[in-house]
CSV table of C-alpha atoms in Angstrom, one decimal:
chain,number,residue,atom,x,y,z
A,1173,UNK,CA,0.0,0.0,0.0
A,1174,UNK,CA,3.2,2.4,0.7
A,1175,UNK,CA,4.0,2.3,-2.7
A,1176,UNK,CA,0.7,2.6,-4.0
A,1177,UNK,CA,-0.6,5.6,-1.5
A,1178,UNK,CA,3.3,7.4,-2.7
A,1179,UNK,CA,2.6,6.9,-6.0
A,1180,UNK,CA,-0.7,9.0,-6.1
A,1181,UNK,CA,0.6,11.5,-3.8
A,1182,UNK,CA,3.4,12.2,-6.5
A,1183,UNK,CA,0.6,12.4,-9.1
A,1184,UNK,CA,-1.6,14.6,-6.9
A,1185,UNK,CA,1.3,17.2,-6.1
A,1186,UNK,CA,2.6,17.3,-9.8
A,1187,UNK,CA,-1.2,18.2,-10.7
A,1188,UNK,CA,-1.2,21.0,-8.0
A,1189,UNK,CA,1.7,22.7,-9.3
A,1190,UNK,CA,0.5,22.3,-12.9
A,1191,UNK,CA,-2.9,22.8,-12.9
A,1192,UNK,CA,-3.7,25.1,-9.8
A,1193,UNK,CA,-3.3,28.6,-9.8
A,1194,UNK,CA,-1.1,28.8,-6.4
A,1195,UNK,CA,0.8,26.2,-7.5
A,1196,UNK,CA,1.8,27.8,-10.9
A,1197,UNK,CA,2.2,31.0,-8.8
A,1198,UNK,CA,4.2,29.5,-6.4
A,1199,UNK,CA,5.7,26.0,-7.1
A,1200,UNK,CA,6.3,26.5,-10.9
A,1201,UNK,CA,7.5,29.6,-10.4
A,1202,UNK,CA,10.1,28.6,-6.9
A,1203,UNK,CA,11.6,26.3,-9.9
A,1204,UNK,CA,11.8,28.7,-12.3
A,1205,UNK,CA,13.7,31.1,-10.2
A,1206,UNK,CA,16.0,28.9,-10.0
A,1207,UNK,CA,16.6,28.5,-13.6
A,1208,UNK,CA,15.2,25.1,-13.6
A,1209,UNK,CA,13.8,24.1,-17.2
A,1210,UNK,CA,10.5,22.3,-17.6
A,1211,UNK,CA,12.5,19.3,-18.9
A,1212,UNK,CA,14.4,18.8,-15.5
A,1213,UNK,CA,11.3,19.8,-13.8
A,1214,UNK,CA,9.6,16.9,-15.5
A,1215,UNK,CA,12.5,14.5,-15.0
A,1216,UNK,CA,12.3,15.1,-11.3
A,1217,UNK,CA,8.6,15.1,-11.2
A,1218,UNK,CA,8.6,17.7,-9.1
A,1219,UNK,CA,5.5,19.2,-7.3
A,1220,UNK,CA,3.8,21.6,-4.9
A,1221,UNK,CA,1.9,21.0,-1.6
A,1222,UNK,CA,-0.9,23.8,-1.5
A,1223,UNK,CA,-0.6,26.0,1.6
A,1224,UNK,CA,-4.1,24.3,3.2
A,1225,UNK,CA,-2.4,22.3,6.2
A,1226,UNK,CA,-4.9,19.3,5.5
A,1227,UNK,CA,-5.8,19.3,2.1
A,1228,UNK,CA,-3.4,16.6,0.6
A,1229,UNK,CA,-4.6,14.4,3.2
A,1230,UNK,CA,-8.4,15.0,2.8
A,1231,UNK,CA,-8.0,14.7,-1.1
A,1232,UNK,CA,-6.4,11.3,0.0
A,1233,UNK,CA,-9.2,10.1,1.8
A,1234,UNK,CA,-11.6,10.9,-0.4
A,1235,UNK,CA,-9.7,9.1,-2.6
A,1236,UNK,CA,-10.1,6.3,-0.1
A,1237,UNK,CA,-6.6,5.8,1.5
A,1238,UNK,CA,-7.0,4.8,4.7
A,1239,UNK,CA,-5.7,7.5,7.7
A,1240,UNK,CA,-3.3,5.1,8.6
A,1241,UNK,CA,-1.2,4.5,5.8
A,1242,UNK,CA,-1.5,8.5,5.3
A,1243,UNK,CA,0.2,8.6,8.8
A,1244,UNK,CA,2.9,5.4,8.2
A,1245,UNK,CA,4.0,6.8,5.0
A,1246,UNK,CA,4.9,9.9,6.6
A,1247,UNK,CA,2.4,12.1,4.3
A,1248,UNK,CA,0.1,12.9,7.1
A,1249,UNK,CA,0.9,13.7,11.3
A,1250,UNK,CA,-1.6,13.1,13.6
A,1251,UNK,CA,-1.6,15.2,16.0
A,1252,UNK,CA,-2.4,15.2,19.6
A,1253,UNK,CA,-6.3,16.3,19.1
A,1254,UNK,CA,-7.0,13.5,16.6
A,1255,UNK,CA,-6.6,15.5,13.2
A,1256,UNK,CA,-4.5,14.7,10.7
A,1257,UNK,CA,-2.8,17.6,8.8
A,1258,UNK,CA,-0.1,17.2,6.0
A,1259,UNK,CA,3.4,17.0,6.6
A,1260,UNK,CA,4.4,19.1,3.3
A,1261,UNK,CA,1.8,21.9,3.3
A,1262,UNK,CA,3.1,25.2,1.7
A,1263,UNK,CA,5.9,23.6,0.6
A,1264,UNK,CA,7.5,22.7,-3.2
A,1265,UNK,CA,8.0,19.0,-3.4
A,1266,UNK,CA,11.1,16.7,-4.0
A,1267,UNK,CA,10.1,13.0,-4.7
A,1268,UNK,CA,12.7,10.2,-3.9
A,1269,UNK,CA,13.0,7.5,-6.3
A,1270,UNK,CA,14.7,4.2,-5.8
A,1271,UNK,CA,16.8,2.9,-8.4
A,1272,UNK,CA,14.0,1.1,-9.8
A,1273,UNK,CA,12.0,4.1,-10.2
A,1274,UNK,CA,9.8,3.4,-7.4
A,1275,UNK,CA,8.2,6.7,-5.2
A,1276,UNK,CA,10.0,6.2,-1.4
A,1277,UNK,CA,9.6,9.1,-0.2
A,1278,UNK,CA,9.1,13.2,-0.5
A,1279,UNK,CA,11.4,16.3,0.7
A,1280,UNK,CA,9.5,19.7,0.8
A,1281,UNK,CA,10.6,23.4,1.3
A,1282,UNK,CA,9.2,26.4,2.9
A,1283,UNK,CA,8.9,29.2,0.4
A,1284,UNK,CA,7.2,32.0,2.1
A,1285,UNK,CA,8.3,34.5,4.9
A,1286,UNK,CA,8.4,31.0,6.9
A,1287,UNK,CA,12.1,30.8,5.9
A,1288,UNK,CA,13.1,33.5,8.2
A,1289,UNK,CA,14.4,33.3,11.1
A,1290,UNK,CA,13.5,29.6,11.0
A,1291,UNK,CA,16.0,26.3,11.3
A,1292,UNK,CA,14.1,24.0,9.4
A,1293,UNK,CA,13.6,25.2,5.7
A,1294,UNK,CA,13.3,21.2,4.5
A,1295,UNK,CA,10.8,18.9,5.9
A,1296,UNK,CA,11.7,14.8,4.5
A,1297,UNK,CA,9.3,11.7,5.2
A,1298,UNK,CA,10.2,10.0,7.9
A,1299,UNK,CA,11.8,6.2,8.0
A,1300,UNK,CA,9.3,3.7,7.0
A,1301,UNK,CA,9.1,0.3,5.7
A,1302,UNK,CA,10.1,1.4,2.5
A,1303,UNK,CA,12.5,4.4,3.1
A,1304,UNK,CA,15.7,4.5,5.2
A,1305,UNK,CA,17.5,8.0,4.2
A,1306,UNK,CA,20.8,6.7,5.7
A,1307,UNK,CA,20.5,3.9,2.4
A,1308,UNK,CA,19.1,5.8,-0.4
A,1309,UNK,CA,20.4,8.4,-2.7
A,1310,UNK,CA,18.4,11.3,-4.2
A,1311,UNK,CA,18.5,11.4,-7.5
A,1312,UNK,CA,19.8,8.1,-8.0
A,1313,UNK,CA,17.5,6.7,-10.3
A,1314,UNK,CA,17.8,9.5,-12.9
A,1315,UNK,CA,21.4,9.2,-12.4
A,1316,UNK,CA,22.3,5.4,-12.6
A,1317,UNK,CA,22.5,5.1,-16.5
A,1318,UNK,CA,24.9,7.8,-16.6
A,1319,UNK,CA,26.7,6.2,-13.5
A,1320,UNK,CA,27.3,2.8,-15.2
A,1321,UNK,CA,28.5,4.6,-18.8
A,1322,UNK,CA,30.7,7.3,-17.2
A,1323,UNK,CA,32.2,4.8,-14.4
A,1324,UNK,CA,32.2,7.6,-11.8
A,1325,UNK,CA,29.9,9.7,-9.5
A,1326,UNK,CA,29.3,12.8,-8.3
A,1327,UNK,CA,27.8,13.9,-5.1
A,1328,UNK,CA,26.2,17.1,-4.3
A,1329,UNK,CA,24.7,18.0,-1.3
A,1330,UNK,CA,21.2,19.4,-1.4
A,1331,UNK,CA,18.2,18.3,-3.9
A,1332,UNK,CA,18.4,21.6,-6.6
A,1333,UNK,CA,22.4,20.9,-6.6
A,1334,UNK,CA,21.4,17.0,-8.0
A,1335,UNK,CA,18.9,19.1,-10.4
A,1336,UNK,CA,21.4,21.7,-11.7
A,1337,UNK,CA,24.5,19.0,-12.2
A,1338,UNK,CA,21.6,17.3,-14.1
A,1339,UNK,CA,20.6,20.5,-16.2
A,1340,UNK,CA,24.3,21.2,-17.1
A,1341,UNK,CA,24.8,18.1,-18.4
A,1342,UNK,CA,26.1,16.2,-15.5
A,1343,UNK,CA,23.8,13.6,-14.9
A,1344,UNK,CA,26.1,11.2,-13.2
């Protein structure tokens, strides 16, 4: 169900930041600003998590995911009242792949006056059955054909440094 419930999470962000108004406004253009073409921005698949602090979640279970899995994938937090809000709200989205191309997990950034003053621009999932960040690479599976041809490997450390060495033709 991990899998499954990511999957459709990385389907409903995309469609946020491509179809929505705020997330053209905001998402699409955070990537833009960065000088990110809509070829990387496709290749990453990223996306945008509207500012509404549950309504990824309630979109979910509409959808008919089950609270639960919302909550062990790390997509939703339950909090101490018995709501469950969104982990990535407000935020643009960075999907993890694994090398088989399979959706593990999310990163998301702040992008508003949030940013100041605060510690804590990123937000990741947490570990989960599927996702350990100590044994996965981001980027990796956009990256491991050029890895095997080239014989070598680069390492960056944030998620739009992976993105740029991939726009300026490093992709290994």
């Amino acid at each position: 169900m991990t899998f499954i419930l990511n999957e459709w999470a990385l389907k409903w962000v995309k469609d946020q930041m491509h179809n929505t108004q705020a997330g053209r406004a905001i998402g699409l253009a955070y990537f833009r600003e960065r000088g990110f073409r809509d070829d990387i921005i496709e290749k990453f698949q990223l996306g945008f998590c509207p500012k509404g602090r549950d309504t990824m979640s309630r979109a979910a279970l509409k959808e008919g995911y089950r609270e639960q899995y919302l909550v062990g994938t790390g997509l939703s937090i339950k909090r101490e009242d018995g709501t469950v809000v969104d982990r990535f709200w407000g935020r643009v989205i960075f999907p993890w792949f694994n090398i088989s191309g399979k959706v593990l997990a999310f990163g998301g950034r702040v992008l508003d006056s949030r940013t100041k003053g605060i510690s804590q621009k990123y937000v990741n999932s947490p570990e989960s059955d599927i996702y350990s960040k100590r044994k996965e690479l981001y980027g990796i599976f956009q990256a491991k054909s050029a890895i095997v041809k080239k014989d070598n490997v680069y390492m960056v450390e944030g998620y739009t440094d992976v993105i740029a060495m991939h726009q300026c033709g490093l992709e290994n």
